[in-house]
Amino acid sequence: MSSTSTLNQAVSTAPSGGRISFARLDGTEVIGLAELYERAGRLAVRLRDRGVGPGDRIGILGANSLEWVLLDLAALRLKAETSGFEPGKFDPADDLVGRYGLTLLFTDRPADGDRIVPMSEVRALSEQPGGAAAPAPVTWGPRDVTTIKFTSGSTGTPKGLGATAGSIDSSLAAVQGIFHHAPGDDLFVFLPLSLLQQRYWVYSALAHGHDVTISTYEAAFAALRRVKPTVVMGVPAFYETAKRQVEARVRRAGGAATTAEAARHLFGDRIRYLWTGSAAADAAMLRFFTEAGLPIYEGYGLNETCIVAKNHPGAVREGSVGRVLPGKQVLFDDDGVISVRSEHPVGYGYTYAKPGDSERVFDAQGTVRTGDLGYVDDDGFLFIRGRADDVIVLDNGKKVIVRPLEEHMRASPAIAECVLFCPTQTDLVAVVSPTALPADPDAIRAQLALTNTTFGRDEQISRVVVADEPFSIDNDLLTSQYKPKRPRILATYRISLHDSKAGIHAP
């Protein structure tokens, strides 16, 4: 990894153009990337004055904001690590400073402590003129750890993984090679900045001169119409919500608006493409936006691997997650379980995890056993069949891969999410999250019948338990990347799952 790498360029060379915007419900703040770079340098000086240096670690626990970005960039300028803590999953009262070896913890939550600093002070620190000169340029080596990132976490305490500079740079180079982000582009980001991949696009902007807009999930749809980005970085659940909004607008227009017009009204008229990943995307949703003139490209990767595969212009195959990117190699064991070998691994084991967790996932060279089932077709496109852990074994020995069934159930406009369980090892029972309340039992029953007609004898769903309220991050049934938390859903609906009379029964 050379000093001209994307990451090193982002932290050592002042950009000549581009801007970063922070889009909230109450408005949008815009500053130039050159000013961002200068302010990050000033903040780095203030952090250095407070004892932060190479190899030290600062924590950031707060909502997406200018302050978050400034702290991340200032730490990179000092060759210090960051730990991005997701609000709601971590609490500053839980001794994060001691547990994660932090020199300082910055947070926008109420907290007291000698090494806890309110994020409200960051803006002023970055604006203070004068004082010592900005830090000299640093060079991140490929195996240097830039940040501790945490698993999205469906159970227990999230595992922490030290992410290498080489893995970040390799992913950014691969993405740039297929999507060619450039001045004139504006990449829209709304997932938490504690997720490292969301910060990739800030680094990309600094290196390649395009714009980037930071928002939040709550403000995303309102902000899109103001900002009019060229690229949206989203997850399937977001696009499913967007699809329903577009369809509703077309219905209200009574034929006066086409789907393409309604989609452009929602996303703006400058969209070049939509990015999705982190969870399985329904083929119907992908076709919907592509046919509306907003091409959407699904990819695949894990916290432990970065981006592994991606559909992209000129290389798209429906049902696949794209071709494997340069620097990645996909391997399969005898059961079809995927392992990923990287030229620049994210890491070689968890930094914070229970004993044995690292050995179950990583080998000594950083190859990652993903736990996903899949295959590569003759043209090199990767297909994901589901999670090995989510294969249900019936009492007759039949193995049922649940993902195709869950995806088929989600094709109903009445069903936002579907999770399958087998409480007695004899039949399948689904827990579905309705798209709205009250739920539409007739539509759910119709989809259940259609799914059972489509699949084989051993893949029949006997009944559906309808969730009392839609799955969400707030009720702890979705991760921060909007993936269902199976163990939590099982625990929440255990009584109904085991009650053979509960729910909507198959005809």
Short mmCIF file of C-alpha atoms in Angstrom, two decimals:
data_model
loop_
_atom_site.label_atom_id
_atom_site.label_comp_id
_atom_site.label_asym_id
_atom_site.label_seq_id
_atom_site.Cartn_x
_atom_site.Cartn_y
_atom_site.Cartn_z
CA MET A 1 0.00 0.00 0.00
CA SER A 2 1.73 3.16 -1.17
CA SER A 3 1.55 6.72 0.09
CA THR A 4 -0.62 7.47 -2.97
CA SER A 5 -3.32 5.05 -1.78
CA THR A 6 -6.85 6.38 -1.43
CA LEU A 7 -6.71 6.43 2.36
CA ASN A 8 -3.28 8.04 2.54
CA GLN A 9 -4.24 10.59 -0.08
CA ALA A 10 -7.38 11.45 1.88
CA VAL A 11 -5.41 12.23 5.04
CA SER A 12 -2.26 13.77 3.59
CA THR A 13 -3.32 15.90 0.61
CA ALA A 14 -5.68 18.88 0.78
CA PRO A 15 -8.46 18.48 -1.81
CA SER A 16 -8.93 21.18 -4.40
CA GLY A 17 -12.69 20.80 -4.82
CA GLY A 18 -15.82 19.04 -3.68
CA ARG A 19 -18.00 19.54 -0.65
CA ILE A 20 -19.55 17.65 2.22
CA SER A 21 -23.14 18.25 3.31
CA PHE A 22 -24.93 17.30 6.52
CA ALA A 23 -28.64 16.91 5.81
CA ARG A 24 -30.94 16.96 8.83
CA LEU A 25 -34.70 17.30 9.17
CA ASP A 26 -34.26 21.00 9.96
CA GLY A 27 -31.95 21.84 7.05
CA THR A 28 -28.60 21.19 5.40
CA GLU A 29 -25.13 22.41 6.34
CA VAL A 30 -22.54 22.51 3.56
CA ILE A 31 -18.77 23.01 3.76
CA GLY A 32 -16.02 22.55 1.20
CA LEU A 33 -13.78 19.50 1.40
CA ALA A 34 -10.76 21.80 1.55
CA GLU A 35 -12.21 23.46 4.65
CA LEU A 36 -13.04 20.05 6.12
CA TYR A 37 -9.44 18.97 5.61
CA GLU A 38 -8.12 22.17 7.23
CA ARG A 39 -10.45 21.90 10.22
CA ALA A 40 -9.56 18.23 10.73
CA GLY A 41 -5.91 19.31 10.88
CA ARG A 42 -6.65 21.94 13.51
CA LEU A 43 -8.65 19.42 15.53
CA ALA A 44 -5.76 16.95 15.27
CA VAL A 45 -3.52 19.57 16.95
CA ARG A 46 -6.04 19.95 19.80
CA LEU A 47 -6.25 16.19 20.22
CA ARG A 48 -2.46 15.98 20.28
CA ASP A 49 -2.45 18.65 23.00
CA ARG A 50 -4.74 16.35 25.01
CA GLY A 51 -2.38 13.42 24.75
CA VAL A 52 -3.57 11.64 21.61
CA GLY A 53 -0.75 10.33 19.43
CA PRO A 54 0.19 7.49 17.09
CA GLY A 55 -1.17 4.17 18.32
CA ASP A 56 -3.60 5.76 20.76
CA ARG A 57 -7.35 5.26 20.42
CA ILE A 58 -10.29 7.63 20.71
CA GLY A 59 -13.93 6.59 20.97
CA ILE A 60 -16.83 8.28 19.19
CA LEU A 61 -20.37 7.67 20.43
CA GLY A 62 -22.88 9.93 18.72
CA ALA A 63 -25.26 10.53 15.87
CA ASN A 64 -24.03 11.27 12.35
CA SER A 65 -22.67 14.81 12.29
CA LEU A 66 -19.86 17.10 11.18
CA GLU A 67 -18.24 16.50 14.57
CA TRP A 68 -18.16 12.73 13.94
CA VAL A 69 -16.40 13.17 10.60
CA LEU A 70 -13.92 15.70 11.98
CA LEU A 71 -12.92 13.40 14.84
CA ASP A 72 -12.42 10.44 12.51
CA LEU A 73 -10.27 12.45 10.10
CA ALA A 74 -8.29 14.11 12.91
CA ALA A 75 -7.44 10.70 14.37
CA LEU A 76 -6.29 9.48 10.96
CA ARG A 77 -4.09 12.57 10.65
CA LEU A 78 -2.42 11.59 13.95
CA LYS A 79 -2.19 7.90 13.04
CA ALA A 80 -4.43 7.19 16.00
CA GLU A 81 -7.20 4.60 16.00
CA THR A 82 -10.91 5.27 16.38
CA SER A 83 -13.63 3.15 17.92
CA GLY A 84 -17.04 3.97 16.51
CA PHE A 85 -19.76 3.12 19.04
CA GLU A 86 -23.32 2.86 17.81
CA PRO A 87 -25.82 4.89 19.86
CA GLY A 88 -28.34 2.63 21.55
CA LYS A 89 -25.98 -0.32 21.52
CA PHE A 90 -23.32 1.27 23.72
CA ASP A 91 -23.69 3.50 26.76
CA PRO A 92 -20.95 5.88 27.94
CA ALA A 93 -21.78 4.85 31.51
CA ASP A 94 -20.50 1.33 30.79
CA ASP A 95 -16.80 2.23 31.22
CA LEU A 96 -16.08 2.28 27.50
CA VAL A 97 -12.87 4.16 28.25
CA GLY A 98 -11.47 1.35 30.35
CA ARG A 99 -12.92 -1.57 28.43
CA TYR A 100 -11.64 -0.43 25.03
CA GLY A 101 -8.44 1.33 26.05
CA LEU A 102 -9.51 4.84 25.02
CA THR A 103 -7.40 7.92 25.50
CA LEU A 104 -10.55 10.02 25.08
CA LEU A 105 -14.24 9.28 24.49
CA PHE A 106 -16.31 11.84 22.60
CA THR A 107 -20.07 11.56 22.94
CA ASP A 108 -23.27 13.51 22.40
CA ARG A 109 -24.93 11.53 25.24
CA PRO A 110 -25.04 12.70 28.88
CA ALA A 111 -21.87 11.40 30.54
CA ASP A 112 -19.26 12.30 33.13
CA GLY A 113 -15.66 11.24 33.39
CA ASP A 114 -12.10 12.55 33.26
CA ARG A 115 -11.58 11.30 29.70
CA ILE A 116 -15.09 11.85 28.37
CA VAL A 117 -15.50 14.91 26.15
CA PRO A 118 -18.84 16.32 24.90
CA MET A 119 -19.01 16.29 21.11
CA SER A 120 -20.42 19.80 21.34
CA GLU A 121 -16.84 21.00 22.00
CA VAL A 122 -15.46 19.53 18.77
CA ARG A 123 -16.74 22.18 16.39
CA ALA A 124 -15.13 25.01 18.35
CA LEU A 125 -11.85 23.08 18.66
CA SER A 126 -11.74 22.65 14.88
CA GLU A 127 -12.36 26.35 14.30
CA GLN A 128 -9.69 27.73 16.64
CA PRO A 129 -7.03 29.47 14.54
CA GLY A 130 -3.36 29.71 15.35
CA GLY A 131 -1.34 27.51 17.65
CA ALA A 132 0.97 24.72 16.60
CA ALA A 133 1.28 23.68 12.98
CA ALA A 134 -0.92 20.90 11.65
CA PRO A 135 0.53 17.41 12.05
CA ALA A 136 3.01 16.29 9.43
CA PRO A 137 1.57 13.91 6.83
CA VAL A 138 1.43 10.30 7.97
CA THR A 139 1.55 7.07 6.00
CA TRP A 140 -0.69 4.18 6.93
CA GLY A 141 0.83 0.78 6.20
CA PRO A 142 -1.40 -2.04 4.90
CA ARG A 143 -1.47 -3.91 8.23
CA ASP A 144 -1.88 -0.81 10.40
CA VAL A 145 -5.21 -0.81 12.27
CA THR A 146 -7.15 2.42 11.70
CA THR A 147 -10.32 1.64 13.62
CA ILE A 148 -12.10 -0.85 15.82
CA LYS A 149 -15.38 -1.73 14.18
CA PHE A 150 -18.10 -3.77 15.81
CA THR A 151 -20.38 -6.47 14.48
CA SER A 152 -23.99 -5.48 13.89
CA GLY A 153 -24.74 -7.94 16.66
CA SER A 154 -27.90 -10.03 16.79
CA THR A 155 -26.98 -11.42 20.23
CA GLY A 156 -24.87 -10.37 23.20
CA THR A 157 -22.04 -7.86 23.25
CA PRO A 158 -20.87 -6.90 19.75
CA LYS A 159 -17.50 -8.34 18.76
CA GLY A 160 -14.78 -5.77 18.03
CA LEU A 161 -12.48 -6.12 15.04
CA GLY A 162 -9.41 -4.03 14.23
CA ALA A 163 -9.72 -3.00 10.56
CA THR A 164 -6.51 -2.60 8.58
CA ALA A 165 -5.70 0.30 6.31
CA GLY A 166 -4.94 -2.15 3.49
CA SER A 167 -8.47 -3.57 3.61
CA ILE A 168 -10.00 -0.10 3.38
CA ASP A 169 -7.78 0.92 0.51
CA SER A 170 -8.31 -2.32 -1.38
CA SER A 171 -12.10 -1.98 -1.16
CA LEU A 172 -12.07 1.66 -2.20
CA ALA A 173 -9.81 0.94 -5.16
CA ALA A 174 -12.05 -1.92 -6.33
CA VAL A 175 -15.19 0.20 -6.05
CA GLN A 176 -13.59 3.15 -7.82
CA GLY A 177 -12.53 0.85 -10.65
CA ILE A 178 -16.12 -0.15 -11.43
CA PHE A 179 -18.18 2.93 -10.50
CA HIS A 180 -15.73 5.77 -11.32
CA HIS A 181 -16.92 8.33 -8.75
CA ALA A 182 -15.78 11.78 -9.85
CA PRO A 183 -16.47 15.53 -9.50
CA GLY A 184 -20.16 16.05 -10.18
CA ASP A 185 -21.14 12.98 -8.16
CA ASP A 186 -22.77 13.32 -4.74
CA LEU A 187 -22.83 10.12 -2.65
CA PHE A 188 -25.67 10.01 -0.11
CA VAL A 189 -24.94 8.22 3.18
CA PHE A 190 -27.43 7.80 6.04
CA LEU A 191 -26.49 4.66 7.99
CA PRO A 192 -24.50 5.23 11.21
CA LEU A 193 -20.92 6.43 10.75
CA SER A 194 -19.96 3.90 13.42
CA LEU A 195 -20.23 1.42 10.52
CA LEU A 196 -16.84 1.76 8.86
CA GLN A 197 -18.09 1.34 5.29
CA GLN A 198 -20.16 4.52 5.62
CA ARG A 199 -16.93 6.45 6.24
CA TYR A 200 -15.41 4.98 3.06
CA TRP A 201 -17.35 7.51 1.02
CA VAL A 202 -15.90 10.45 2.96
CA TYR A 203 -12.40 9.13 2.26
CA SER A 204 -13.37 8.62 -1.39
CA ALA A 205 -14.63 12.21 -1.64
CA LEU A 206 -11.38 13.60 -0.23
CA ALA A 207 -9.32 11.52 -2.66
CA HIS A 208 -11.43 11.84 -5.82
CA GLY A 209 -13.06 15.25 -5.46
CA HIS A 210 -16.72 14.25 -5.55
CA ASP A 211 -19.34 15.47 -3.09
CA VAL A 212 -20.72 13.43 -0.20
CA THR A 213 -23.84 14.00 1.88
CA ILE A 214 -24.25 12.64 5.41
CA SER A 215 -27.77 12.22 6.77
CA THR A 216 -29.65 9.87 9.10
CA TYR A 217 -32.26 7.19 8.47
CA GLU A 218 -34.93 9.43 10.04
CA ALA A 219 -34.11 12.36 7.76
CA ALA A 220 -33.15 10.41 4.64
CA PHE A 221 -36.32 10.70 2.56
CA ALA A 222 -36.84 14.37 3.34
CA ALA A 223 -33.18 15.09 2.63
CA LEU A 224 -33.10 13.23 -0.70
CA ARG A 225 -35.51 15.68 -2.30
CA ARG A 226 -33.38 18.63 -1.18
CA VAL A 227 -29.94 17.20 -1.90
CA LYS A 228 -30.60 15.39 -5.22
CA PRO A 229 -27.60 13.02 -5.02
CA THR A 230 -26.23 10.95 -7.87
CA VAL A 231 -25.62 7.83 -5.73
CA VAL A 232 -27.49 6.50 -2.69
CA MET A 233 -25.79 4.05 -0.34
CA GLY A 234 -28.61 2.03 1.21
CA VAL A 235 -29.80 -1.30 2.52
CA PRO A 236 -32.68 -3.39 1.15
CA ALA A 237 -35.13 -2.38 3.91
CA PHE A 238 -34.67 1.28 2.94
CA TYR A 239 -35.38 0.58 -0.72
CA GLU A 240 -38.41 -1.54 0.15
CA THR A 241 -39.80 1.48 2.02
CA ALA A 242 -38.92 3.69 -0.93
CA LYS A 243 -40.68 1.28 -3.30
CA ARG A 244 -43.87 1.49 -1.25
CA GLN A 245 -43.69 5.29 -1.27
CA VAL A 246 -43.26 5.36 -5.05
CA GLU A 247 -46.15 2.95 -5.57
CA ALA A 248 -48.37 5.01 -3.26
CA ARG A 249 -47.56 8.19 -5.19
CA VAL A 250 -48.45 6.51 -8.48
CA ARG A 251 -51.78 5.34 -7.03
CA ARG A 252 -52.60 8.82 -5.71
CA ALA A 253 -51.82 10.32 -9.11
CA GLY A 254 -54.43 8.11 -10.73
CA GLY A 255 -52.35 7.48 -13.83
CA ALA A 256 -51.05 11.04 -14.10
CA ALA A 257 -47.57 9.98 -12.95
CA THR A 258 -45.44 7.08 -14.14
CA THR A 259 -43.37 4.91 -11.82
CA ALA A 260 -40.22 6.53 -13.21
CA GLU A 261 -41.57 10.02 -12.49
CA ALA A 262 -42.60 9.06 -8.96
CA ALA A 263 -39.18 7.49 -8.29
CA ARG A 264 -37.41 10.62 -9.54
CA HIS A 265 -39.64 12.74 -7.33
CA LEU A 266 -38.49 10.74 -4.31
CA PHE A 267 -34.78 10.43 -5.11
CA GLY A 268 -34.24 13.55 -7.21
CA ASP A 269 -33.48 13.79 -10.90
CA ARG A 270 -29.72 13.21 -10.79
CA ILE A 271 -29.51 9.55 -9.72
CA ARG A 272 -26.77 7.63 -11.54
CA TYR A 273 -27.22 4.43 -9.55
CA LEU A 274 -28.37 3.00 -6.21
CA TRP A 275 -26.11 0.83 -4.05
CA THR A 276 -27.41 -1.93 -1.82
CA GLY A 277 -25.94 -4.70 0.31
CA SER A 278 -25.62 -5.84 3.95
CA ALA A 279 -28.72 -8.06 3.65
CA ALA A 280 -30.50 -10.05 0.96
CA ALA A 281 -32.45 -7.91 -1.51
CA ASP A 282 -35.67 -9.09 -3.16
CA ALA A 283 -35.38 -9.52 -6.91
CA ALA A 284 -38.74 -7.77 -7.41
CA MET A 285 -37.48 -4.64 -5.64
CA LEU A 286 -34.26 -4.59 -7.67
CA ARG A 287 -36.23 -4.93 -10.94
CA PHE A 288 -38.66 -2.22 -9.82
CA PHE A 289 -36.01 0.48 -9.51
CA THR A 290 -33.95 -0.62 -12.49
CA GLU A 291 -37.05 -0.57 -14.71
CA ALA A 292 -37.90 2.87 -13.30
CA GLY A 293 -34.59 4.15 -14.63
CA LEU A 294 -32.71 4.02 -11.32
CA PRO A 295 -30.34 1.06 -11.71
CA ILE A 296 -29.66 -0.62 -8.38
CA TYR A 297 -26.67 -2.88 -7.78
CA GLU A 298 -26.56 -5.53 -5.08
CA GLY A 299 -23.32 -6.69 -3.51
CA TYR A 300 -21.99 -8.91 -0.77
CA GLY A 301 -19.62 -8.55 2.15
CA LEU A 302 -19.30 -8.97 5.88
CA ASN A 303 -17.89 -6.91 8.70
CA GLU A 304 -14.95 -9.33 8.68
CA THR A 305 -14.31 -9.18 4.90
CA CYS A 306 -15.28 -5.71 3.62
CA ILE A 307 -16.84 -5.76 0.13
CA VAL A 308 -16.39 -9.14 -1.57
CA ALA A 309 -18.58 -9.03 -4.69
CA LYS A 310 -20.66 -6.41 -6.49
CA ASN A 311 -22.97 -6.17 -9.47
CA HIS A 312 -22.10 -3.07 -11.48
CA PRO A 313 -22.67 -1.47 -14.88
CA GLY A 314 -21.89 -3.97 -17.61
CA ALA A 315 -21.78 -6.93 -15.19
CA VAL A 316 -25.19 -7.68 -13.69
CA ARG A 317 -26.87 -11.02 -13.13
CA GLU A 318 -30.28 -11.21 -11.46
CA GLY A 319 -30.23 -13.24 -8.27
CA SER A 320 -26.49 -12.87 -7.83
CA VAL A 321 -24.48 -10.50 -5.66
CA GLY A 322 -22.09 -9.82 -8.54
CA ARG A 323 -18.64 -10.87 -9.55
CA VAL A 324 -15.91 -11.23 -6.94
CA LEU A 325 -13.84 -8.04 -6.71
CA PRO A 326 -10.09 -7.78 -7.30
CA GLY A 327 -8.13 -8.68 -4.19
CA LYS A 328 -10.75 -11.20 -3.02
CA GLN A 329 -10.99 -14.97 -3.53
CA VAL A 330 -14.08 -17.02 -2.69
CA LEU A 331 -13.59 -20.61 -1.54
CA PHE A 332 -16.18 -23.32 -0.80
CA ASP A 333 -16.07 -26.31 1.52
CA ASP A 334 -17.83 -29.62 0.81
CA ASP A 335 -21.13 -28.26 2.15
CA GLY A 336 -20.99 -25.10 0.02
CA VAL A 337 -20.05 -22.81 2.92
CA ILE A 338 -18.15 -19.76 1.71
CA SER A 339 -14.75 -18.63 2.96
CA VAL A 340 -13.15 -15.40 1.77
CA ARG A 341 -9.43 -14.94 1.27
CA SER A 342 -8.22 -11.35 0.90
CA GLU A 343 -5.03 -9.85 -0.45
CA HIS A 344 -5.38 -7.33 2.38
CA PRO A 345 -7.45 -8.95 5.18
CA VAL A 346 -9.60 -6.76 7.39
CA GLY A 347 -7.96 -8.47 10.34
CA TYR A 348 -6.58 -11.73 11.63
CA GLY A 349 -8.95 -12.20 14.54
CA TYR A 350 -11.28 -10.25 16.78
CA THR A 351 -9.76 -7.68 19.11
CA TYR A 352 -12.69 -7.96 21.50
CA ALA A 353 -14.66 -11.22 21.64
CA LYS A 354 -15.28 -14.33 23.70
CA PRO A 355 -12.56 -17.01 23.76
CA GLY A 356 -12.77 -19.18 20.66
CA ASP A 357 -14.77 -16.70 18.55
CA SER A 358 -11.76 -15.70 16.45
CA GLU A 359 -10.69 -19.27 15.80
CA ARG A 360 -14.17 -20.18 14.54
CA VAL A 361 -14.09 -17.41 11.92
CA PHE A 362 -10.46 -16.57 11.03
CA ASP A 363 -7.49 -18.68 10.07
CA ALA A 364 -3.89 -17.55 10.60
CA GLN A 365 -3.78 -15.83 7.19
CA GLY A 366 -6.98 -13.84 7.80
CA THR A 367 -9.20 -16.05 5.62
CA VAL A 368 -12.77 -15.73 6.90
CA ARG A 369 -15.31 -18.55 7.19
CA THR A 370 -18.48 -16.58 6.48
CA GLY A 371 -21.12 -19.14 7.43
CA ASP A 372 -22.98 -18.31 4.21
CA LEU A 373 -23.94 -20.93 1.64
CA GLY A 374 -23.38 -20.16 -2.02
CA TYR A 375 -21.90 -20.96 -5.39
CA VAL A 376 -20.26 -19.25 -8.36
CA ASP A 377 -21.74 -19.75 -11.83
CA ASP A 378 -19.78 -20.34 -15.03
CA ASP A 379 -19.49 -16.59 -15.67
CA GLY A 380 -18.05 -15.83 -12.25
CA PHE A 381 -21.17 -14.43 -10.56
CA LEU A 382 -21.56 -15.25 -6.87
CA PHE A 383 -24.93 -16.47 -5.57
CA ILE A 384 -25.82 -16.61 -1.86
CA ARG A 385 -28.30 -19.32 -0.85
CA GLY A 386 -28.56 -18.44 2.84
CA ARG A 387 -26.87 -18.93 6.17
CA ALA A 388 -25.55 -22.37 7.10
CA ASP A 389 -26.80 -21.71 10.65
CA ASP A 390 -30.29 -21.01 9.30
CA VAL A 391 -30.68 -24.37 7.59
CA ILE A 392 -33.54 -26.18 9.32
CA VAL A 393 -33.27 -29.96 9.67
CA LEU A 394 -36.69 -31.63 9.85
CA ASP A 395 -37.35 -34.84 11.75
CA ASN A 396 -37.27 -36.76 8.44
CA GLY A 397 -33.69 -35.58 7.83
CA LYS A 398 -34.65 -33.10 5.11
CA LYS A 399 -32.58 -29.90 5.16
CA VAL A 400 -34.52 -26.73 4.38
CA ILE A 401 -32.68 -23.55 3.36
CA VAL A 402 -34.95 -20.82 4.66
CA ARG A 403 -33.80 -17.81 2.63
CA PRO A 404 -35.71 -18.58 -0.61
CA LEU A 405 -38.91 -19.15 1.37
CA GLU A 406 -38.50 -15.96 3.38
CA GLU A 407 -37.79 -13.95 0.24
CA HIS A 408 -40.90 -15.37 -1.44
CA MET A 409 -43.06 -14.41 1.53
CA ARG A 410 -41.60 -10.87 1.52
CA ALA A 411 -42.81 -10.42 -2.06
CA SER A 412 -46.21 -9.51 -0.59
CA PRO A 413 -46.76 -5.76 -0.12
CA ALA A 414 -48.25 -6.66 3.28
CA ILE A 415 -45.04 -8.29 4.59
CA ALA A 416 -41.91 -6.29 5.42
CA GLU A 417 -39.91 -9.17 6.91
CA CYS A 418 -40.31 -12.91 7.32
CA VAL A 419 -38.32 -15.20 9.59
CA LEU A 420 -38.83 -18.97 9.59
CA PHE A 421 -38.55 -21.28 12.58
CA CYS A 422 -39.22 -24.97 13.21
CA PRO A 423 -40.31 -25.18 16.84
CA THR A 424 -41.17 -28.91 16.79
CA GLN A 425 -38.85 -30.13 13.97
CA THR A 426 -41.94 -31.24 12.07
CA ASP A 427 -43.26 -28.09 10.39
CA LEU A 428 -42.20 -24.59 9.48
CA VAL A 429 -43.72 -21.56 11.19
CA ALA A 430 -43.12 -17.99 10.00
CA VAL A 431 -43.03 -14.81 12.04
CA VAL A 432 -43.79 -11.88 9.76
CA SER A 433 -43.39 -8.18 10.33
CA PRO A 434 -46.31 -6.32 8.72
CA THR A 435 -45.55 -3.31 6.54
CA ALA A 436 -48.22 -1.34 8.40
CA LEU A 437 -50.67 -1.60 11.26
CA PRO A 438 -53.25 -2.95 11.32
CA ALA A 439 -51.81 -5.93 9.46
CA ASP A 440 -53.61 -7.28 6.40
CA PRO A 441 -54.38 -10.92 7.28
CA ASP A 442 -56.06 -11.65 3.95
CA ALA A 443 -52.99 -10.55 1.98
CA ILE A 444 -50.70 -12.51 4.32
CA ARG A 445 -52.88 -15.62 3.96
CA ALA A 446 -52.83 -15.28 0.17
CA GLN A 447 -49.03 -14.99 0.12
CA LEU A 448 -48.72 -18.02 2.40
CA ALA A 449 -50.83 -20.06 -0.02
CA LEU A 450 -48.80 -18.83 -3.01
CA THR A 451 -45.49 -19.66 -1.31
CA ASN A 452 -46.66 -23.14 -0.38
CA THR A 453 -47.80 -23.73 -3.95
CA THR A 454 -44.40 -22.65 -5.25
CA PHE A 455 -42.22 -24.82 -2.99
CA GLY A 456 -41.98 -28.55 -2.34
CA ARG A 457 -43.60 -30.85 0.21
CA ASP A 458 -40.89 -30.48 2.87
CA GLU A 459 -40.82 -26.69 2.47
CA GLN A 460 -44.45 -26.02 3.39
CA ILE A 461 -45.13 -23.28 5.94
CA SER A 462 -47.89 -24.50 8.25
CA ARG A 463 -48.80 -21.12 9.73
CA VAL A 464 -47.79 -17.50 10.13
CA VAL A 465 -47.44 -15.57 13.39
CA VAL A 466 -47.98 -11.86 12.71
CA ALA A 467 -45.78 -9.61 14.85
CA ASP A 468 -47.58 -7.27 17.22
CA GLU A 469 -45.64 -4.37 15.74
CA PRO A 470 -43.25 -4.08 12.79
CA PHE A 471 -39.67 -5.14 13.50
CA SER A 472 -37.48 -2.11 14.17
CA ILE A 473 -34.19 -1.05 15.67
CA ASP A 474 -36.09 0.58 18.53
CA ASN A 475 -37.79 -2.68 19.59
CA ASP A 476 -34.47 -4.52 19.17
CA LEU A 477 -35.72 -6.86 16.45
CA LEU A 478 -33.55 -5.35 13.69
CA THR A 479 -29.81 -4.67 13.62
CA SER A 480 -28.43 -1.25 12.70
CA GLN A 481 -28.26 -2.52 9.11
CA TYR A 482 -31.95 -3.46 9.26
CA LYS A 483 -31.45 -7.23 9.34
CA PRO A 484 -33.83 -9.31 11.50
CA LYS A 485 -32.39 -10.52 14.80
CA ARG A 486 -33.48 -14.16 14.73
CA PRO A 487 -32.67 -15.00 18.35
CA ARG A 488 -34.54 -11.95 19.62
CA ILE A 489 -37.54 -12.67 17.38
CA LEU A 490 -37.57 -16.27 18.57
CA ALA A 491 -37.49 -15.17 22.20
CA THR A 492 -40.21 -12.54 21.67
CA TYR A 493 -42.65 -14.86 19.90
CA ARG A 494 -41.70 -18.21 21.48
CA ILE A 495 -45.13 -18.77 23.04
CA SER A 496 -46.98 -18.16 19.77
CA LEU A 497 -44.50 -20.29 17.84
CA HIS A 498 -45.17 -23.25 20.12
CA ASP A 499 -48.95 -22.70 20.23
CA SER A 500 -50.28 -24.71 17.29
CA LYS A 501 -53.52 -22.70 17.33
CA ALA A 502 -51.84 -19.30 17.06
CA GLY A 503 -51.46 -17.35 13.85
CA ILE A 504 -52.73 -17.61 10.28
CA HIS A 505 -52.93 -21.22 9.14
CA ALA A 506 -52.21 -22.53 5.68
CA PRO A 507 -55.39 -23.53 3.81
#
